[in-house]
Coordinates of C-alpha atoms and ligand atoms in Angstrom, one line a residue:
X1 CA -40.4 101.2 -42.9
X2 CA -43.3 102.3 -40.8
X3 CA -46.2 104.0 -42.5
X4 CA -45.9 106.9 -40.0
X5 CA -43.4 109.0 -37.9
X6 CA -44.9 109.7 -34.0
X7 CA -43.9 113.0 -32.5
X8 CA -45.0 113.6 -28.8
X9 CA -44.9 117.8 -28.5
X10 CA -46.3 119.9 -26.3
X11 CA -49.1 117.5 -24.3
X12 CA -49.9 116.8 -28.7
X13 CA -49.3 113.1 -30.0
X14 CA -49.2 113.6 -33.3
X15 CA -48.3 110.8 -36.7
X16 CA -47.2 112.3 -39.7
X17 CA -46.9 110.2 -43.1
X18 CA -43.8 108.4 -43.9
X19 CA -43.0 108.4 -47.9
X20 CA -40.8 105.5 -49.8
X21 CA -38.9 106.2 -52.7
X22 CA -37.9 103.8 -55.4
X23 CA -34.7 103.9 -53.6
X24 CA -32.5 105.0 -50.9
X25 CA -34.2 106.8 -47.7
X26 CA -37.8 107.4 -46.8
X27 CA -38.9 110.7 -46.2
X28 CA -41.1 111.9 -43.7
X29 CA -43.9 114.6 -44.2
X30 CA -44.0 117.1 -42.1
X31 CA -45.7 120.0 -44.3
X32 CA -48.6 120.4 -41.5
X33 CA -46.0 120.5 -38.6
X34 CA -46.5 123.9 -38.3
X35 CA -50.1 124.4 -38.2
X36 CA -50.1 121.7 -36.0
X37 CA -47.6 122.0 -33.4
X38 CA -46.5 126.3 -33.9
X39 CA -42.7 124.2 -34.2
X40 CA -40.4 124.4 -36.8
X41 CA -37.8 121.9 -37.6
X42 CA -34.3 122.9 -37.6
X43 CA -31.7 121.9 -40.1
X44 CA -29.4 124.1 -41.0
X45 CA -27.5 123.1 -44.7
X46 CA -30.5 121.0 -44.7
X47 CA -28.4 117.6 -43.4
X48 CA -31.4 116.0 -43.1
X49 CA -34.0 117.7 -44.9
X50 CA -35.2 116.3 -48.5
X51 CA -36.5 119.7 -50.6
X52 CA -38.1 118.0 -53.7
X53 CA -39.0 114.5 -55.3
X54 CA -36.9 114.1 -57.9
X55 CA -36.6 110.9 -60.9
X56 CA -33.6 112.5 -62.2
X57 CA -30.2 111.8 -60.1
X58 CA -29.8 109.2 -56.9
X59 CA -26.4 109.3 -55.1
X60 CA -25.9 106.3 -52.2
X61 CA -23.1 108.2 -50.2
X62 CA -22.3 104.9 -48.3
X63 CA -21.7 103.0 -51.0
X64 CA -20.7 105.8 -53.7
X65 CA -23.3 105.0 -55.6
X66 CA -24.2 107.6 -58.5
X67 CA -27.2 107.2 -61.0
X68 CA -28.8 109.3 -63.6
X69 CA -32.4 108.2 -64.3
X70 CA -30.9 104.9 -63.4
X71 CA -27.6 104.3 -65.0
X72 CA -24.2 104.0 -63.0
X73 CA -22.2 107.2 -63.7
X74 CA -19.3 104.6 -64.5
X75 CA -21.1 103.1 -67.1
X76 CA -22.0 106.8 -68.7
X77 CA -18.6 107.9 -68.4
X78 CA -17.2 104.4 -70.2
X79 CA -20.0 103.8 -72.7
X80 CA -22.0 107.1 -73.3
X81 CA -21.7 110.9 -74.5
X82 CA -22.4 114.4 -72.9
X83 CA -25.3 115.3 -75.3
X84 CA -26.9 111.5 -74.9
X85 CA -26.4 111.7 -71.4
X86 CA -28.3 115.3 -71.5
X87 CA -30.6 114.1 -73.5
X88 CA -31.4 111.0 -70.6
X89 CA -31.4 113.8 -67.8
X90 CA -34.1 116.0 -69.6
X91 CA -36.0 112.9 -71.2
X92 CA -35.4 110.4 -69.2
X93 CA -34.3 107.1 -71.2
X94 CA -31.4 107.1 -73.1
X95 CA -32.2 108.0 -76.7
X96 CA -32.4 105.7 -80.2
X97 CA -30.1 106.8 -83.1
X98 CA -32.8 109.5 -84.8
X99 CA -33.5 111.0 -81.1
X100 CA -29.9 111.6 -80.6
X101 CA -29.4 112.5 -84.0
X102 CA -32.0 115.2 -84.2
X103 CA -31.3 116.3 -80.4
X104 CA -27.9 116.9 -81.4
X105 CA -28.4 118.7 -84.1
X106 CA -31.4 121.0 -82.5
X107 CA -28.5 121.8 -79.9
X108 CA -25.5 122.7 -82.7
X109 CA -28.1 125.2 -83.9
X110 CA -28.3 127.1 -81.0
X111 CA -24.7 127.9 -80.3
X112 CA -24.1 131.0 -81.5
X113 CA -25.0 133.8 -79.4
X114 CA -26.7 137.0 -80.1
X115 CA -23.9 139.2 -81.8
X116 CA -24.5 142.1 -79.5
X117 CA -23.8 139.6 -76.4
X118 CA -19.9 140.0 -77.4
X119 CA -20.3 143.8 -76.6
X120 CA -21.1 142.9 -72.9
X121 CA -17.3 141.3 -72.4
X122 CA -16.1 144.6 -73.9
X123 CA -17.2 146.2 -70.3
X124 CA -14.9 143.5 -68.4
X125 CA -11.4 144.0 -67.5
X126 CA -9.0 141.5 -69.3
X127 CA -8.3 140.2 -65.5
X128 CA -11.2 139.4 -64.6
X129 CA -12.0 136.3 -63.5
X130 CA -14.3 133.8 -65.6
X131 CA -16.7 132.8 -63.3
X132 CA -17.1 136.7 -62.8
X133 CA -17.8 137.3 -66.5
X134 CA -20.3 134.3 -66.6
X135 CA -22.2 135.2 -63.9
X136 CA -22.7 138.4 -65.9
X137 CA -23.3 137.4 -69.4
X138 CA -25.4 134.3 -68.5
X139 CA -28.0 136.5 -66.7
X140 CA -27.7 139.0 -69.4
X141 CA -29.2 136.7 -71.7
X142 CA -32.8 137.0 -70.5
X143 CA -32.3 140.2 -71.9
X144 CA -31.7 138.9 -75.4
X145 CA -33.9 135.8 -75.4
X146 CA -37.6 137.3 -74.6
X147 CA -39.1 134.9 -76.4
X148 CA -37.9 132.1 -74.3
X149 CA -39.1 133.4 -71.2
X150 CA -42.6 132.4 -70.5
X151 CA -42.0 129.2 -67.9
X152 CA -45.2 128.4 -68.3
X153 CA -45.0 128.0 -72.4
X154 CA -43.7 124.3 -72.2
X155 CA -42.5 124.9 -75.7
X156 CA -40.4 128.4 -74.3
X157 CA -38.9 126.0 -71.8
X158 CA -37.5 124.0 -74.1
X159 CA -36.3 126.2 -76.3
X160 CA -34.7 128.4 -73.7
X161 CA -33.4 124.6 -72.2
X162 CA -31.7 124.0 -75.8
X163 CA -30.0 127.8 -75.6
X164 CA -28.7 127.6 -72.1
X165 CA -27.4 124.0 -73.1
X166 CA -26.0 124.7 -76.4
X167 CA -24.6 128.7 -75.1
X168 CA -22.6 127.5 -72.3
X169 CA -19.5 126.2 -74.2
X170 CA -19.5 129.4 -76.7
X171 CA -20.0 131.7 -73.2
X172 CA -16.8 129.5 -71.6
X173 CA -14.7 129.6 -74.6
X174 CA -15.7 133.3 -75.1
X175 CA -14.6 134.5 -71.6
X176 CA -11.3 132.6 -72.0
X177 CA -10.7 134.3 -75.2
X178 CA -11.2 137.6 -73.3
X179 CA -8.6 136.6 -70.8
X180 CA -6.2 136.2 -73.0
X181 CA -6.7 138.7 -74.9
X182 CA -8.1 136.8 -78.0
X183 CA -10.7 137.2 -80.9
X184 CA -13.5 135.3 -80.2
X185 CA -14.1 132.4 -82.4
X186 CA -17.5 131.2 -83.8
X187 CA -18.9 128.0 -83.2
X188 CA -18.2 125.5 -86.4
X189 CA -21.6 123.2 -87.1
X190 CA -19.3 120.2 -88.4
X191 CA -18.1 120.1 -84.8
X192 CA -19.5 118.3 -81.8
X193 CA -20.6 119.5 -79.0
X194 CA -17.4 118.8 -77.1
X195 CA -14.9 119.4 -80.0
X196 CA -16.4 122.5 -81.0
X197 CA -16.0 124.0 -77.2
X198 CA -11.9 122.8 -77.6
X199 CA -11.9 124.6 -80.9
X200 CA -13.5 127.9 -79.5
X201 CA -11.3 127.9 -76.4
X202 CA -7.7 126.9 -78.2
X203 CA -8.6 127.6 -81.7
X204 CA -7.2 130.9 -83.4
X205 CA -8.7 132.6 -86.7
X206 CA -4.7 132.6 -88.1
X207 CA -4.8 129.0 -88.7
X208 CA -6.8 125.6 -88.9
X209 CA -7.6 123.4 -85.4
X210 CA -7.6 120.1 -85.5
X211 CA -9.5 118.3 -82.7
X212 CA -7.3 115.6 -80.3
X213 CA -9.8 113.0 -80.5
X214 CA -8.3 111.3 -77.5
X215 CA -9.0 115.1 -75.5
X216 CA -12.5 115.1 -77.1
X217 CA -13.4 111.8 -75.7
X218 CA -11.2 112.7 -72.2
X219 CA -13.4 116.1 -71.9
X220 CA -16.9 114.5 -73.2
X221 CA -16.2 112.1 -69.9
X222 CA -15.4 115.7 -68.0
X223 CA -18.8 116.8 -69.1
X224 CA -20.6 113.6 -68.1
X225 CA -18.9 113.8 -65.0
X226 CA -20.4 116.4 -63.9
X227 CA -23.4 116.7 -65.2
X228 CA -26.2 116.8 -62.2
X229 CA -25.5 115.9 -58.8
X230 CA -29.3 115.7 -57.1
X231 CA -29.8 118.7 -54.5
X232 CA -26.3 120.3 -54.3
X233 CA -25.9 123.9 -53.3
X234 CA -26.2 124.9 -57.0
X235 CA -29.1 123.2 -57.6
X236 CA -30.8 123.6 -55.1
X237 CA -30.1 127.5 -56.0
X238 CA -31.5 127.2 -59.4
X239 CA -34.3 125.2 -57.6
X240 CA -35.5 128.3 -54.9
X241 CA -34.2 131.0 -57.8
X242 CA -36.9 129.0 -60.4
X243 CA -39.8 128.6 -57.4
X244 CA -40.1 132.5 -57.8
X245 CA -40.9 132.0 -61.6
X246 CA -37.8 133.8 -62.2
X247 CA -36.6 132.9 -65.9
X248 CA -34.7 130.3 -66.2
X249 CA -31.6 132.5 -67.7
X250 CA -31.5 134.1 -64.3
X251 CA -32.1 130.9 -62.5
X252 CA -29.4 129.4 -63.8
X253 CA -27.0 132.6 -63.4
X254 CA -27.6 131.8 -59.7
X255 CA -26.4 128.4 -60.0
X256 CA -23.3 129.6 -61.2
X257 CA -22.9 131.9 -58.8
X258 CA -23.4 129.3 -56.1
X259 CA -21.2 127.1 -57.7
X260 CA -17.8 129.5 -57.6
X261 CA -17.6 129.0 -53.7
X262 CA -14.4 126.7 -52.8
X263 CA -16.6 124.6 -50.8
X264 CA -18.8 123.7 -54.0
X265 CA -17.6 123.8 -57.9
X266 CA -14.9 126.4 -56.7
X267 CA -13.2 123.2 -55.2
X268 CA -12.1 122.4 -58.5
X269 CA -9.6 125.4 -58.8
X270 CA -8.6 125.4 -54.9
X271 CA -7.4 121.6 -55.2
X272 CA -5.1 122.5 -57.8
X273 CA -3.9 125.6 -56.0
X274 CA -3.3 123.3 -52.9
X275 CA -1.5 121.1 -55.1
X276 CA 0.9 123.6 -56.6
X277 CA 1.4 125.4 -52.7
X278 CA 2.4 121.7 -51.6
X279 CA 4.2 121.4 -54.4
X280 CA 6.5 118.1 -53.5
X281 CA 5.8 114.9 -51.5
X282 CA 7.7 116.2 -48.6
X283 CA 5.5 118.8 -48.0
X284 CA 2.4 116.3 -47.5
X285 CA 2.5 115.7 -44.1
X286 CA 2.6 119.4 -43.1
X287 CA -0.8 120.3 -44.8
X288 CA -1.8 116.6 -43.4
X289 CA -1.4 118.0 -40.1
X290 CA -2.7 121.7 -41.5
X291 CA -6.1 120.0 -42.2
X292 CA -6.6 118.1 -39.3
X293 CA -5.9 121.3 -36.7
X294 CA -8.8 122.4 -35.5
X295 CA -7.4 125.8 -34.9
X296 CA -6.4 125.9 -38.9
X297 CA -8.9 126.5 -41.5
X298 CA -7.0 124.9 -43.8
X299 CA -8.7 121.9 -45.7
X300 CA -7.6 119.5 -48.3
X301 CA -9.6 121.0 -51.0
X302 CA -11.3 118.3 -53.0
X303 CA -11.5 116.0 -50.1
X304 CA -14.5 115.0 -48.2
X305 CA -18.1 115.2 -49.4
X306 CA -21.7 116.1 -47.5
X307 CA -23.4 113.0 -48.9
X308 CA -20.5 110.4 -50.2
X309 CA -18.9 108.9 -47.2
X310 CA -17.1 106.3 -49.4
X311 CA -14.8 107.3 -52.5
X312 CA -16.5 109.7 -55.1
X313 CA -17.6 107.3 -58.3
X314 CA -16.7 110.2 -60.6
X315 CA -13.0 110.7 -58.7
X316 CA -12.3 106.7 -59.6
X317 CA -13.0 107.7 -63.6
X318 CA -11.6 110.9 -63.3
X319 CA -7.7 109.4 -62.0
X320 CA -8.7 106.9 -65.2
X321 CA -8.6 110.0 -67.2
X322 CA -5.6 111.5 -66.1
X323 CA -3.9 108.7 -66.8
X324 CA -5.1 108.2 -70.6
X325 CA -4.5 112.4 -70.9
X326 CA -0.9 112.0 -70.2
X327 CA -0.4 109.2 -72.1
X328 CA -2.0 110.5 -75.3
X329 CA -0.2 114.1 -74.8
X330 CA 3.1 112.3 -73.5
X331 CA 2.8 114.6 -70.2
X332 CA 3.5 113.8 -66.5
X333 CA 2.7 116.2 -64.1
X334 CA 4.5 116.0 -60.6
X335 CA 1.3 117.6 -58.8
X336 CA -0.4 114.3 -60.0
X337 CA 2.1 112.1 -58.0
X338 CA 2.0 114.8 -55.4
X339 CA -2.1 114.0 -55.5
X340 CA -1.7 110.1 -55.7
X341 CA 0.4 110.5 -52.5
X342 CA -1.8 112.5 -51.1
X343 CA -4.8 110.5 -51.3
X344 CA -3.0 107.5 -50.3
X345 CA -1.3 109.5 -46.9
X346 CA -4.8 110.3 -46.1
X347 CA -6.8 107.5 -46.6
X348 CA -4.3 105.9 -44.7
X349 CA -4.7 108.7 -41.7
X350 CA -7.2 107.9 -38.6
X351 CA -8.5 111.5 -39.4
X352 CA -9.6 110.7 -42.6
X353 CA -10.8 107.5 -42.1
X354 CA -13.0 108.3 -39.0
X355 CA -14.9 111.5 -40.7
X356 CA -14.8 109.1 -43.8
X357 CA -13.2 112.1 -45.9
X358 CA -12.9 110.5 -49.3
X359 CA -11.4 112.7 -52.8
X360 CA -14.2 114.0 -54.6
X361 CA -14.8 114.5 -58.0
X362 CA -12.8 117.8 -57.5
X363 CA -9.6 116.2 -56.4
X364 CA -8.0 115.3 -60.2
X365 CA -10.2 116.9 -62.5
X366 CA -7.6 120.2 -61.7
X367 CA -4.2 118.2 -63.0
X368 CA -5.9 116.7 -66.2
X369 CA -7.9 120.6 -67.3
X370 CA -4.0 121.9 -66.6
X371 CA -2.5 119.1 -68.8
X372 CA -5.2 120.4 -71.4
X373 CA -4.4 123.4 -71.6
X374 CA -7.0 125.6 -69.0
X375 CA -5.5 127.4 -66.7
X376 CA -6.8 127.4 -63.3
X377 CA -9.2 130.2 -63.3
X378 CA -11.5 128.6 -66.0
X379 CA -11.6 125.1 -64.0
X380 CA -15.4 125.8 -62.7
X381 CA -16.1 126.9 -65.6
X382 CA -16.1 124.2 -67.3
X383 CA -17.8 122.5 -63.7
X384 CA -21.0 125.0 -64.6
X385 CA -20.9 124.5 -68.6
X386 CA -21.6 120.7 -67.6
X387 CA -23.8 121.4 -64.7
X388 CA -26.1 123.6 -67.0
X389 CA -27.3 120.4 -68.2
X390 CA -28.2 119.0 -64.6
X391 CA -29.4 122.5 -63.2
X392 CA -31.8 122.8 -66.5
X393 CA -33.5 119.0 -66.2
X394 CA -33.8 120.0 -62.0
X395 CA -35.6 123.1 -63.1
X396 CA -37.8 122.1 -65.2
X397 CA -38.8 119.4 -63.4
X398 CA -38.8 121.8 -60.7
X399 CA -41.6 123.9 -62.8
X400 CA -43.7 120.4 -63.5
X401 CA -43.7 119.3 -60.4
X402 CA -47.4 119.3 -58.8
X403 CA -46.3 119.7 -55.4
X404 CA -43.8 122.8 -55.7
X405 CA -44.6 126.2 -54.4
X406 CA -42.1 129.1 -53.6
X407 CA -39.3 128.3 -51.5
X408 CA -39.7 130.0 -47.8
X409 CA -37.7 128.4 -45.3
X410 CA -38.3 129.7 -41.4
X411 CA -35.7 130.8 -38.9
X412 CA -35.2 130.3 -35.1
X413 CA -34.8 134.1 -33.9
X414 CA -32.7 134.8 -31.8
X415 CA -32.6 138.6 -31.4
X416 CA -33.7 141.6 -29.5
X417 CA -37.4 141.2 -28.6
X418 CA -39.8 144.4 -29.1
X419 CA -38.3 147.4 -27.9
X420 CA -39.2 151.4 -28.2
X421 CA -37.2 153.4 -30.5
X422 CA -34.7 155.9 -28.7
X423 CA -34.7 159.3 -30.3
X424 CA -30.4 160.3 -31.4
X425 CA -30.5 162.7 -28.9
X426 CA -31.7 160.2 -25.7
X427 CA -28.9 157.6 -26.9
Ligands
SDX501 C1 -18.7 119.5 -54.8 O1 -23.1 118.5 -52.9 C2 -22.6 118.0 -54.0 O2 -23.1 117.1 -54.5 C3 -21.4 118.8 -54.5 C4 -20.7 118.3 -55.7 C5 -21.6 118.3 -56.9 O3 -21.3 117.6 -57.9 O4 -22.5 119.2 -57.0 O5 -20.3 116.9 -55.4 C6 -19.5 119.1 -56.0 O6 -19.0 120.6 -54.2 C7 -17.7 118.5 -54.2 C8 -17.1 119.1 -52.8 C9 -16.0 120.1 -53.2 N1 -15.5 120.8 -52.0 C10 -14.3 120.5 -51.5 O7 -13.6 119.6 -51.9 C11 -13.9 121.5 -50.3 C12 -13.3 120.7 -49.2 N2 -14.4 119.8 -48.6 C13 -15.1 120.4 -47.4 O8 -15.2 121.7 -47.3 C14 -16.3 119.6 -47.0 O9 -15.9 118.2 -47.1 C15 -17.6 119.7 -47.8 C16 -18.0 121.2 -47.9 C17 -17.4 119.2 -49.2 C18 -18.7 119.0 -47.1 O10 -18.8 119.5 -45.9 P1 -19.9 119.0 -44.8 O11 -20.7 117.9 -45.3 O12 -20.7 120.2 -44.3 O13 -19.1 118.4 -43.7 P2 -18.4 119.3 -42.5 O14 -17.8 120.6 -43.1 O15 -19.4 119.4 -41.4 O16 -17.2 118.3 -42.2 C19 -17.4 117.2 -41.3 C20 -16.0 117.1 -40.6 C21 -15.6 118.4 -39.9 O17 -14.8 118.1 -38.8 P3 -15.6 118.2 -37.3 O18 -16.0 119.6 -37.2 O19 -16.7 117.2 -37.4 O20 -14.5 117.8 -36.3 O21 -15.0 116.7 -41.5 C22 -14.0 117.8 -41.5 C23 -14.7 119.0 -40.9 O22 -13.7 119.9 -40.3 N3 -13.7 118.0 -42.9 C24 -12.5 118.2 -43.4 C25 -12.6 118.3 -44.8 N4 -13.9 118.2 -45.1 C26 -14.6 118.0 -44.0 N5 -11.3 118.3 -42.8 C27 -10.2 118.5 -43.6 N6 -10.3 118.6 -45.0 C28 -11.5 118.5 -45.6 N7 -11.5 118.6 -46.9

């Protein structure tokens, strides 16, 4: 690659530095564009704008490529487990058996929650939805955690990393419980990680629960799944939320309000939705057509991705998943065939094919969390229980990062220029 971009701007002929990674596309510097040429550049939903450097995630869209620190997200999801693949994000290399041991154990001690946290639920109504109640207790915990707080204390930002990590599943399970009208159950230390989430989500104080090691291992690969996804909407959230010095609680409570949109981790929920409103293979072609009318804002929800122009790694493992789920719980679900005929209608649609609209990991994870047991409203959150993991290595590399200064992105304005105010009684 050249060792320098040339722009010719007004009468100016100006070179600013091209950057190479270790992979994928170079980057070009243009943070004295500005001061040299009174220009901005203009990209909205930043299609072509790279925010950070980052060692942590690299996604080829072309060739649905997906690493983390440099492993294939195939071989995480087949070989590895959520907390070692946490511990690789926030480390990064994978650890030996006395690093995973003791990281997993630092992480079972922190999953209880402060007892008074419980009295914050009380102030929901039963209806609400999850994500709502998240978004509201996970910020809330800055207020119980003040000695986590300091992001400059690198030992407070790894303690309040181990809380956010070890909370998230006790927070999920305890907002499904409220839903359903439920006792809360506390975490159980013999569990892990994984099996003690099941257990506080489906377990009830009237009798034992005994852990489906088949949906431990299906929901371990959930996790893994979607762990961190390099800049995505929610990260990049957490990203500008944590460039204020905001605590990380409240950083990540941004992320996860980010993440409920239907065009990010809300997908996740609206795929399944879609599935159930198609309801038979007859109906495919009508929301086929739906999709592809310009004049309809219908989409196919958990189709099509900003950077993966070829088939979502994590949607191959994920239809693996399914398939094991049913077999272990003796299930079939007719939205999966309704799915698998979906994906094949489309893929096989000019549409599709041109704007290289591929499922994402959205498309399936819906039919297996329902064959579980979730019901649709908790689908993302189980999406930000996993992504706490990502959004907490992306922030504090975010924090260590030498070149990072608050986010402040420009505009092009477009509005009134200066005018005289017009007293009521002249308009
Ligand atoms: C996630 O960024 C990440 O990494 C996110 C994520 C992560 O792990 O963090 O991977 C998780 O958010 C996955 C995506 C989940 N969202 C959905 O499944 C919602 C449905 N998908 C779309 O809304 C859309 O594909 C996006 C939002 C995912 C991506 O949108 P882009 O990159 O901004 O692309 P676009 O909206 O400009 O679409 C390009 C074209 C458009 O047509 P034209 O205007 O060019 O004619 O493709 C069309 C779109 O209309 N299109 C679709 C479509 N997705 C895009 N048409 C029908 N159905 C779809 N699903």
């Amino acid at each position: 690659m050249t060792d320098a971009a040339k722009l010719s701007l007004t009468g100016k002929e100006l070179e600013y530095p091209v950057m190479s990674g270790t992979i994928g596309p170079d980057v070009i510097d243009i943070r004295k564009l500005y001061a040299q040429t009174d220009a901005f550049t203009y990209d909205p939903g930043f299609t072509s704008t790279a925010s950070c450097q980052s060692k942590l995630t690299y996604i080829d869209g072309d060739q649905g490529i997906l690493l983390h620190r440099g492993y294939p997200i195939g071989e995480l999801a087949e070989q590895s487990s959520f907390m070692e693949v946490a511990y690789l994000l926030l480390n990064g290399e994978l650890p030996d058996a006395d690093q995973l041991g003791t990281f997993d154990r630092t992480i079972t001690r922190h999953t209880m929650v402060h007892e008074q946290l419980a009295t914050f639920f009380r102030g929901f109504r039963r209806d609400a939805h999850p994500m709502a109640i998240l978004c509201g207790v996970v910020g809330a915990l800055s207020a119980f955690y003040h000695d986590s707080t300091d992001i400059h204390d690198p030992a407070q930002r790894v303690i309040a990393s181990h809380r956010l990590i070890a909370k998230m599943p006790t927070i999920a399970a305890m907002a499904y419980k409220y839903s359903v009208g439920q006792p809360f159950l506390y975490p159980d230390n013999s569990l892990s990680y994984t099996g003690n989430f099941l257990r506080m989500t489906f377990g009830v104080p009237a009798e034992p629960y005994e852990v489906n090691p088949v949906i431990e291992r299906a929901m371990d690969r959930i996790f893994i799944l979607h762990a961190d996804h390099e800049q995505n909407a929610s990260t990049s959230t957490v990203r500008l939320a944590g460039s204020s010095g905001a605590n990380p609680f409240a950083c990540i409570a941004a992320g996860i309000a980010c993440l409920w949109g239907p065009a990010h981790g809300g997908a996740n929920e609206a795929a399944l939705n879609m599935l159930r409103e198609i309801g038979t293979p007859d109906r495919i072609p009508e929301y086929i057509a739906r999709a592809k009318d310009k004049n309809d804002p219908f989409r196919l929800m958990g189709f099509g991705h900003r950077v993966y122009k070829n088939y979502d790694p994590r949607a191959t493992v994920m239809q693996k998943t399914v398939r094991e789920v049913f077999a272990e719980l003796k299930v079939t679900d007719p939205l999966f065939d309704v799915a698998l005929q979906l994906e094949e209608i489309a893929l096989n649609d000019p549409y599709f094919v041109e704007k290289k609209l591929f499922p994402n990991v959205d498309f399936y994870s819906g039919v297996i969390l329902s064959a579980i047991g979730f019901p649709t409203s908790m689908f993302t959150v189980l999406f930000a229980l996993a992504r706490t993991v990502g959004w907490v290595a992306q922030w504090n590399e975010m924090i260590t990062d030498p070149d990072q200064k608050i986010g402040r992105p420009r505009q092009l304005y477009n509005g009134p220029t200066q005018r005289s105010y017009v007293p009521l009684t002249e308009r």
